[in-house]
Amino acid sequence: MQGRRSLRKLEAACRNHRTRQSVGFFLTRAHWDAPAVLAETALDTLKTLGWKPGMAVDVIFDDTQKKKRAKRMDAVSKIFLHAEKIYAQGHTILGCAILYRGVVIPYAVRVYVPKSFATATRKASYDGAPVDYCKLTEMAAAIINDLPLAKATVLFDAYYLCPTVARACQAKKYHYVGVAKKNRNFFPDGRDRDKRKLSVYGVGVLKRDGRWTPVGGKKYRLAERVGRLSKLGRLKLVFSRRSREKSWIGMATNATRWGAARVLSHYLNRWPIEVLFKESKQYLGLGDYQVLRYRGIERYLCLVLIAHLLLTHLTANQPGAQADDRNKPLDLGSVPQRQQTLRTKLWDDTINAMETGSRNRRVGKKLKNLLLLES
């Protein structure tokens, strides 16, 4: 579907075999577990790409915002839109994706529940299912606890570098890499009582001990220190600055034996989830839901990401898509390119059905001959 998605367009896409009421019932009332379906489909896609139990993957967490004007929509709260630099009413959506062989695989999606809405769902006047209040960091920790992966590296930004997420990673014996805010305190090894503010400490360490290192085809000035970070315990800090730039970041990881270049290369793998959000919003309608109830919203988001997994599955099974080397990254193209692959398959299937049928056999043969002449 092109443009804004709505239940009316869904009805038309189903050739009026499904009414808007039936689609709305499927999203809000029917008994099925959308998050479990998404997670199972993601693991099936991961196996299709050649993954086997015990192989290492990257698990990425990030959130995105979507402005919503509906006054009666569930879980709407005041949010800050970073792209527009304004405050508005809308939803905060937490996403989790698995990165394997350069392919991003959406695994889970959750909608933030404000405390006021969670309280309102307990009242008799609310006609939907009750929802518990949960912070974004607690949602991320719950997803980590349910991950059926033996070996993974969890990647996230500064917001999720907290004791809740760190404890979840340690319980699963996962490594993690996240950005540390510059207002945090750091106690270097051998100087347990020497408290250093990262905003000042990082500049000095990069200036004194930084070394230019190529990572991912670019040069970075890297320096590392091991010590105790406030509220998180003993970690390794890696300070990084790009060539010809003054700004720098400090990455924290519980893998204290890793080198600085390895820590940075893992953190750079966090970017694909940003592309996932952008392409899903632009081409798959991630934020175009119009259902009012929380369950319907969450199910809609799961279905959008399942559609993304379908495009990945079809493209990965194309002849020549997967290299002989199972460790080599795959280039499956962008979402529009994968959509074109799906359209081609649907068109070929339609023509083949016409050619083998009884009513439109002659038309199907003519269309097939025309396509052969054009190619």
Tab-separated table of C-alpha atoms in Angstrom:
chain	number	residue	atom	x	y	z
A	1	MET	CA	0.000	0.000	0.000
A	2	GLN	CA	1.174	3.501	-0.779
A	3	GLY	CA	0.704	6.610	1.365
A	4	ARG	CA	-1.088	6.562	4.723
A	5	ARG	CA	-2.166	3.141	5.956
A	6	SER	CA	-5.674	2.726	7.355
A	7	LEU	CA	-8.209	-0.009	8.036
A	8	ARG	CA	-10.123	1.105	4.935
A	9	LYS	CA	-7.052	0.518	2.756
A	10	LEU	CA	-6.476	-2.849	4.422
A	11	GLU	CA	-10.064	-3.743	3.579
A	12	ALA	CA	-9.539	-2.740	-0.065
A	13	ALA	CA	-6.249	-4.679	-0.245
A	14	CYS	CA	-8.123	-7.815	0.848
A	15	ARG	CA	-10.583	-7.268	-2.059
A	16	ASN	CA	-13.320	-6.496	0.479
A	17	HIS	CA	-13.206	-10.078	1.796
A	18	ARG	CA	-12.313	-8.669	5.233
A	19	THR	CA	-14.173	-5.769	6.794
A	20	ARG	CA	-12.583	-3.053	8.887
A	21	GLN	CA	-14.331	-4.501	11.914
A	22	SER	CA	-12.750	-7.925	11.377
A	23	VAL	CA	-9.270	-6.400	10.949
A	24	GLY	CA	-9.765	-4.315	14.089
A	25	PHE	CA	-10.910	-7.415	16.010
A	26	PHE	CA	-7.825	-9.322	14.841
A	27	LEU	CA	-5.561	-6.549	16.155
A	28	THR	CA	-7.277	-5.793	19.467
A	29	ARG	CA	-9.434	-8.726	20.579
A	30	ALA	CA	-8.310	-11.998	18.991
A	31	HIS	CA	-6.264	-14.431	21.103
A	32	TRP	CA	-2.726	-14.668	19.709
A	33	ASP	CA	0.709	-13.712	21.014
A	34	ALA	CA	2.215	-11.166	18.608
A	35	PRO	CA	5.589	-10.709	20.413
A	36	ALA	CA	6.109	-14.490	20.475
A	37	VAL	CA	5.291	-14.773	16.758
A	38	LEU	CA	7.785	-11.996	15.963
A	39	ALA	CA	10.531	-13.582	18.083
A	40	GLU	CA	9.982	-17.041	16.573
A	41	THR	CA	9.987	-15.637	13.025
A	42	ALA	CA	13.208	-13.731	13.764
A	43	LEU	CA	14.947	-16.891	14.986
A	44	ASP	CA	13.758	-18.798	11.895
A	45	THR	CA	15.193	-16.041	9.683
A	46	LEU	CA	18.451	-16.157	11.643
A	47	LYS	CA	18.767	-19.892	10.957
A	48	THR	CA	18.018	-19.294	7.270
A	49	LEU	CA	21.111	-17.066	7.100
A	50	GLY	CA	23.312	-19.916	8.332
A	51	TRP	CA	23.340	-19.263	12.077
A	52	LYS	CA	23.753	-22.231	14.381
A	53	PRO	CA	23.468	-22.453	18.191
A	54	GLY	CA	26.673	-21.231	19.817
A	55	MET	CA	27.561	-18.709	17.094
A	56	ALA	CA	28.092	-15.114	18.241
A	57	VAL	CA	25.686	-12.341	17.231
A	58	ASP	CA	25.144	-8.689	18.117
A	59	VAL	CA	21.892	-7.714	19.858
A	60	ILE	CA	20.996	-4.033	19.437
A	61	PHE	CA	18.601	-1.914	21.516
A	62	ASP	CA	17.286	1.519	20.643
A	63	ASP	CA	14.075	3.520	20.812
A	64	THR	CA	12.222	5.814	18.458
A	65	GLN	CA	9.354	8.276	18.833
A	66	LYS	CA	6.141	8.681	16.868
A	67	LYS	CA	3.888	11.720	17.175
A	68	LYS	CA	0.182	10.944	17.566
A	69	ARG	CA	-2.710	13.412	17.587
A	70	ALA	CA	-5.520	11.077	18.678
A	71	LYS	CA	-6.711	12.120	22.137
A	72	ARG	CA	-8.288	8.745	22.945
A	73	MET	CA	-5.327	6.589	21.867
A	74	ASP	CA	-3.812	4.441	24.613
A	75	ALA	CA	-0.350	5.017	26.156
A	76	VAL	CA	0.111	8.492	24.621
A	77	SER	CA	2.397	10.787	26.604
A	78	LYS	CA	4.463	13.950	26.168
A	79	ILE	CA	7.663	13.137	24.268
A	80	PHE	CA	10.568	15.085	22.811
A	81	LEU	CA	11.010	14.633	19.057
A	82	HIS	CA	14.768	14.843	18.436
A	83	ALA	CA	14.459	15.363	14.682
A	84	GLU	CA	12.043	18.302	14.995
A	85	LYS	CA	13.397	19.614	18.322
A	86	ILE	CA	9.890	19.986	19.765
A	87	TYR	CA	7.669	18.425	22.432
A	88	ALA	CA	4.517	16.622	21.303
A	89	GLN	CA	2.065	13.894	22.254
A	90	GLY	CA	3.013	10.472	21.004
A	91	HIS	CA	4.518	7.049	21.672
A	92	THR	CA	8.030	5.893	22.525
A	93	ILE	CA	8.779	2.579	20.812
A	94	LEU	CA	11.558	0.270	22.024
A	95	GLY	CA	13.103	-1.991	19.408
A	96	CYS	CA	15.462	-4.943	19.641
A	97	ALA	CA	17.259	-6.401	16.616
A	98	ILE	CA	19.808	-9.145	16.001
A	99	LEU	CA	22.720	-8.423	13.673
A	100	TYR	CA	24.255	-11.406	11.901
A	101	ARG	CA	26.435	-11.338	8.767
A	102	GLY	CA	25.581	-7.690	8.283
A	103	VAL	CA	21.815	-8.378	8.151
A	104	VAL	CA	19.582	-6.730	10.752
A	105	ILE	CA	16.798	-9.015	12.039
A	106	PRO	CA	14.048	-7.347	14.143
A	107	TYR	CA	13.420	-9.499	17.213
A	108	ALA	CA	11.163	-7.536	19.571
A	109	VAL	CA	9.219	-4.294	19.808
A	110	ARG	CA	7.533	-2.710	22.829
A	111	VAL	CA	5.532	0.473	23.406
A	112	TYR	CA	6.359	2.487	26.519
A	113	VAL	CA	3.527	2.564	29.049
A	114	PRO	CA	3.184	5.817	31.071
A	115	LYS	CA	2.367	5.368	34.747
A	116	SER	CA	-0.875	7.331	34.410
A	117	PHE	CA	-2.146	5.064	31.627
A	118	ALA	CA	-1.149	1.897	33.521
A	119	THR	CA	-3.234	3.127	36.467
A	120	ALA	CA	-6.202	3.926	34.195
A	121	THR	CA	-6.240	0.382	32.775
A	122	ARG	CA	-7.053	-0.943	36.270
A	123	LYS	CA	-10.333	0.983	36.373
A	124	ALA	CA	-13.645	-0.599	35.433
A	125	SER	CA	-14.313	2.062	32.787
A	126	TYR	CA	-11.384	0.845	30.639
A	127	ASP	CA	-12.613	-1.692	28.063
A	128	GLY	CA	-9.202	-3.156	27.174
A	129	ALA	CA	-6.771	-5.508	28.898
A	130	PRO	CA	-4.874	-4.076	31.908
A	131	VAL	CA	-1.249	-3.071	31.262
A	132	ASP	CA	1.566	-2.872	33.837
A	133	TYR	CA	3.826	0.157	34.112
A	134	CYS	CA	7.379	-0.593	33.045
A	135	LYS	CA	10.416	1.584	32.334
A	136	LEU	CA	12.231	1.311	29.013
A	137	THR	CA	15.300	-0.077	30.756
A	138	GLU	CA	13.169	-2.733	32.481
A	139	MET	CA	11.617	-3.650	29.132
A	140	ALA	CA	15.087	-4.048	27.619
A	141	ALA	CA	16.219	-6.189	30.571
A	142	ALA	CA	13.155	-8.437	30.198
A	143	ILE	CA	13.910	-8.967	26.497
A	144	ILE	CA	17.535	-9.839	27.330
A	145	ASN	CA	16.406	-12.351	29.954
A	146	ASP	CA	14.219	-14.114	27.365
A	147	LEU	CA	16.846	-14.248	24.600
A	148	PRO	CA	17.500	-17.904	23.589
A	149	LEU	CA	21.074	-17.136	22.502
A	150	ALA	CA	24.142	-18.659	24.117
A	151	LYS	CA	26.645	-16.082	22.885
A	152	ALA	CA	25.827	-12.446	22.186
A	153	THR	CA	27.128	-8.893	22.521
A	154	VAL	CA	24.485	-6.356	23.544
A	155	LEU	CA	24.812	-2.853	22.073
A	156	PHE	CA	22.972	0.263	23.267
A	157	ASP	CA	23.282	4.006	23.769
A	158	ALA	CA	23.876	5.968	26.975
A	159	TYR	CA	20.279	5.720	28.241
A	160	TYR	CA	20.460	1.938	28.616
A	161	LEU	CA	23.884	1.892	30.297
A	162	CYS	CA	22.379	1.353	33.724
A	163	PRO	CA	22.447	-1.280	36.505
A	164	THR	CA	19.157	-2.872	35.361
A	165	VAL	CA	20.383	-3.675	31.849
A	166	ALA	CA	23.927	-4.491	33.023
A	167	ARG	CA	22.653	-7.051	35.542
A	168	ALA	CA	20.509	-8.695	32.858
A	169	CYS	CA	23.566	-9.027	30.586
A	170	GLN	CA	25.695	-10.433	33.397
A	171	ALA	CA	22.993	-12.979	34.291
A	172	LYS	CA	23.046	-14.272	30.697
A	173	LYS	CA	26.869	-14.016	30.532
A	174	TYR	CA	26.642	-11.584	27.611
A	175	HIS	CA	29.179	-8.920	26.809
A	176	TYR	CA	27.816	-5.417	26.325
A	177	VAL	CA	29.065	-2.170	24.809
A	178	GLY	CA	27.390	1.166	25.471
A	179	VAL	CA	28.188	4.870	25.491
A	180	ALA	CA	28.909	6.396	28.900
A	181	LYS	CA	27.569	9.877	29.609
A	182	LYS	CA	30.287	12.442	30.231
A	183	ASN	CA	28.870	13.449	33.617
A	184	ARG	CA	29.587	10.028	35.138
A	185	ASN	CA	32.367	9.380	37.644
A	186	PHE	CA	35.206	6.963	36.932
A	187	PHE	CA	37.745	5.460	39.339
A	188	PRO	CA	40.825	4.147	37.441
A	189	ASP	CA	42.519	0.945	38.599
A	190	GLY	CA	45.163	1.644	41.273
A	191	ARG	CA	43.437	4.917	42.206
A	192	ASP	CA	40.249	3.741	43.864
A	193	ARG	CA	39.815	7.002	45.768
A	194	ASP	CA	40.696	9.206	42.814
A	195	LYS	CA	37.326	10.187	41.337
A	196	ARG	CA	37.460	11.476	37.759
A	197	LYS	CA	34.695	13.140	35.778
A	198	LEU	CA	34.602	11.641	32.274
A	199	SER	CA	34.102	15.030	30.587
A	200	VAL	CA	37.601	16.072	31.747
A	201	TYR	CA	39.283	12.693	32.114
A	202	GLY	CA	38.521	11.516	28.562
A	203	VAL	CA	40.087	14.574	26.924
A	204	GLY	CA	43.330	14.116	28.824
A	205	VAL	CA	43.586	10.361	28.171
A	206	LEU	CA	43.015	10.822	24.431
A	207	LYS	CA	45.597	13.594	24.278
A	208	ARG	CA	48.301	11.694	26.192
A	209	ASP	CA	47.790	8.064	25.208
A	210	GLY	CA	45.583	8.122	22.110
A	211	ARG	CA	46.756	6.186	19.034
A	212	TRP	CA	45.415	6.468	15.500
A	213	THR	CA	43.842	3.139	14.529
A	214	PRO	CA	41.958	2.145	11.349
A	215	VAL	CA	38.536	0.673	12.118
A	216	GLY	CA	35.916	0.015	9.452
A	217	GLY	CA	37.832	1.886	6.767
A	218	LYS	CA	38.216	5.072	8.850
A	219	LYS	CA	40.830	6.335	11.290
A	220	TYR	CA	40.013	6.816	14.963
A	221	ARG	CA	42.118	8.071	17.851
A	222	LEU	CA	41.663	5.440	20.571
A	223	ALA	CA	42.685	5.155	24.196
A	224	GLU	CA	41.531	2.767	26.907
A	225	ARG	CA	41.372	2.568	30.690
A	226	VAL	CA	40.134	-0.070	33.141
A	227	GLY	CA	38.487	0.903	36.387
A	228	ARG	CA	35.221	1.304	38.246
A	229	LEU	CA	32.361	3.278	36.721
A	230	SER	CA	29.750	4.737	39.013
A	231	LYS	CA	26.830	2.337	39.697
A	232	LEU	CA	28.182	-0.299	37.287
A	233	GLY	CA	31.346	-1.702	38.831
A	234	ARG	CA	34.578	-2.661	37.101
A	235	LEU	CA	34.559	-1.974	33.363
A	236	LYS	CA	36.803	-1.005	30.483
A	237	LEU	CA	36.410	2.479	29.005
A	238	VAL	CA	37.434	3.138	25.415
A	239	PHE	CA	37.692	6.779	24.359
A	240	SER	CA	37.296	7.434	20.636
A	241	ARG	CA	37.600	10.470	18.364
A	242	ARG	CA	37.290	10.599	14.606
A	243	SER	CA	39.878	12.169	12.394
A	244	ARG	CA	39.384	15.934	11.894
A	245	GLU	CA	36.736	16.136	14.622
A	246	LYS	CA	36.877	17.588	18.109
A	247	SER	CA	33.978	15.642	19.638
A	248	TRP	CA	34.655	12.290	21.269
A	249	ILE	CA	32.754	9.482	23.011
A	250	GLY	CA	33.514	7.084	25.830
A	251	MET	CA	32.372	3.478	25.398
A	252	ALA	CA	31.958	1.200	28.402
A	253	THR	CA	32.136	-2.593	28.209
A	254	ASN	CA	32.294	-5.472	30.668
A	255	ALA	CA	34.699	-7.284	28.299
A	256	THR	CA	37.839	-5.941	29.971
A	257	ARG	CA	40.134	-8.170	27.875
A	258	TRP	CA	38.989	-6.754	24.557
A	259	GLY	CA	41.196	-4.296	22.721
A	260	ALA	CA	40.048	-0.765	21.936
A	261	ALA	CA	39.604	-1.462	18.211
A	262	ARG	CA	37.409	-4.489	18.893
A	263	VAL	CA	35.185	-2.529	21.277
A	264	LEU	CA	34.744	0.251	18.717
A	265	SER	CA	34.026	-2.168	15.858
A	266	HIS	CA	31.244	-3.755	17.930
A	267	TYR	CA	29.748	-0.395	18.828
A	268	LEU	CA	29.708	0.690	15.186
A	269	ASN	CA	27.383	-2.263	14.552
A	270	ARG	CA	24.666	-0.359	16.450
A	271	TRP	CA	23.898	1.846	13.439
A	272	PRO	CA	21.795	-0.726	11.459
A	273	ILE	CA	18.896	-0.429	13.926
A	274	GLU	CA	18.635	3.275	13.036
A	275	VAL	CA	18.318	2.258	9.371
A	276	LEU	CA	15.721	-0.348	10.379
A	277	PHE	CA	13.560	2.296	12.072
A	278	LYS	CA	13.891	4.740	9.177
A	279	GLU	CA	13.083	2.243	6.419
A	280	SER	CA	10.254	0.647	8.399
A	281	LYS	CA	8.629	4.038	8.928
A	282	GLN	CA	9.159	5.193	5.358
A	283	TYR	CA	8.286	2.038	3.404
A	284	LEU	CA	6.434	-0.347	5.752
A	285	GLY	CA	4.236	2.054	7.738
A	286	LEU	CA	5.757	1.470	11.178
A	287	GLY	CA	4.145	4.590	12.617
A	288	ASP	CA	0.955	4.713	10.525
A	289	TYR	CA	-1.273	2.801	12.952
A	290	GLN	CA	-4.692	4.243	13.779
A	291	VAL	CA	-5.983	1.689	16.298
A	292	LEU	CA	-6.727	3.094	19.738
A	293	ARG	CA	-6.057	0.199	22.099
A	294	TYR	CA	-2.588	-0.653	23.407
A	295	ARG	CA	-2.785	-4.323	22.397
A	296	GLY	CA	-3.721	-3.378	18.834
A	297	ILE	CA	-0.841	-0.900	18.593
A	298	GLU	CA	1.713	-3.447	19.794
A	299	ARG	CA	0.365	-6.126	17.458
A	300	TYR	CA	0.444	-3.743	14.509
A	301	LEU	CA	4.114	-2.944	15.180
A	302	CYS	CA	4.932	-6.659	15.425
A	303	LEU	CA	3.220	-7.314	12.078
A	304	VAL	CA	5.205	-4.525	10.402
A	305	LEU	CA	8.481	-6.075	11.584
A	306	ILE	CA	7.278	-9.536	10.530
A	307	ALA	CA	6.728	-8.043	7.065
A	308	HIS	CA	10.342	-6.824	7.195
A	309	LEU	CA	11.435	-10.374	8.053
A	310	LEU	CA	9.429	-11.714	5.107
A	311	LEU	CA	11.314	-9.403	2.728
A	312	THR	CA	14.623	-10.538	4.250
A	313	HIS	CA	13.648	-14.202	3.913
A	314	LEU	CA	12.635	-13.860	0.239
A	315	THR	CA	15.785	-11.946	-0.692
A	316	ALA	CA	18.104	-14.289	1.218
A	317	ASN	CA	16.672	-17.280	-0.669
A	318	GLN	CA	17.297	-15.715	-4.069
A	319	PRO	CA	19.849	-17.597	-6.256
A	320	GLY	CA	23.347	-16.294	-5.486
A	321	ALA	CA	22.233	-14.205	-2.487
A	322	GLN	CA	24.219	-16.234	0.052
A	323	ALA	CA	27.951	-16.637	-0.361
A	324	ASP	CA	29.712	-19.951	0.094
A	325	ASP	CA	31.575	-18.530	3.087
A	326	ARG	CA	29.107	-18.580	5.997
A	327	ASN	CA	31.117	-15.911	7.835
A	328	LYS	CA	31.020	-13.420	4.968
A	329	PRO	CA	28.614	-10.448	5.357
A	330	LEU	CA	25.565	-10.446	3.098
A	331	ASP	CA	24.296	-7.529	1.028
A	332	LEU	CA	20.544	-8.036	0.640
A	333	GLY	CA	19.804	-4.493	-0.501
A	334	SER	CA	17.483	-1.881	0.949
A	335	VAL	CA	13.804	-2.368	1.813
A	336	PRO	CA	12.607	-0.857	-1.515
A	337	GLN	CA	14.812	-3.311	-3.395
A	338	ARG	CA	13.450	-6.206	-1.354
A	339	GLN	CA	9.894	-4.986	-2.002
A	340	GLN	CA	10.603	-5.059	-5.720
A	341	THR	CA	11.730	-8.686	-5.361
A	342	LEU	CA	8.416	-9.490	-3.679
A	343	ARG	CA	6.424	-7.693	-6.399
A	344	THR	CA	8.272	-9.656	-9.072
A	345	LYS	CA	7.499	-12.945	-7.324
A	346	LEU	CA	3.827	-12.028	-6.934
A	347	TRP	CA	3.583	-10.986	-10.584
A	348	ASP	CA	5.223	-14.222	-11.786
A	349	ASP	CA	2.921	-16.251	-9.551
A	350	THR	CA	-0.151	-14.469	-10.932
A	351	ILE	CA	0.864	-15.075	-14.554
A	352	ASN	CA	1.667	-18.746	-13.873
A	353	ALA	CA	-1.735	-19.194	-12.213
A	354	MET	CA	-3.450	-17.636	-15.252
A	355	GLU	CA	-1.455	-19.780	-17.660
A	356	THR	CA	-2.322	-23.045	-15.896
A	357	GLY	CA	-5.967	-22.108	-15.301
A	358	SER	CA	-8.913	-22.693	-17.583
A	359	ARG	CA	-10.528	-19.245	-17.840
A	360	ASN	CA	-7.535	-16.971	-18.544
A	361	ARG	CA	-5.047	-19.404	-20.069
A	362	ARG	CA	-4.695	-17.515	-23.363
A	363	VAL	CA	-4.229	-14.176	-21.598
A	364	GLY	CA	-1.603	-15.690	-19.292
A	365	LYS	CA	0.390	-17.107	-22.221
A	366	LYS	CA	0.305	-13.758	-24.064
A	367	LEU	CA	1.508	-11.878	-20.970
A	368	LYS	CA	4.306	-14.389	-20.467
A	369	ASN	CA	5.410	-14.058	-24.101
A	370	LEU	CA	5.391	-10.253	-23.834
A	371	LEU	CA	7.565	-10.398	-20.708
A	372	LEU	CA	9.998	-12.730	-22.464
A	373	LEU	CA	10.244	-10.334	-25.411
A	374	GLU	CA	10.943	-7.370	-23.091
A	375	SER	CA	13.653	-9.247	-21.202
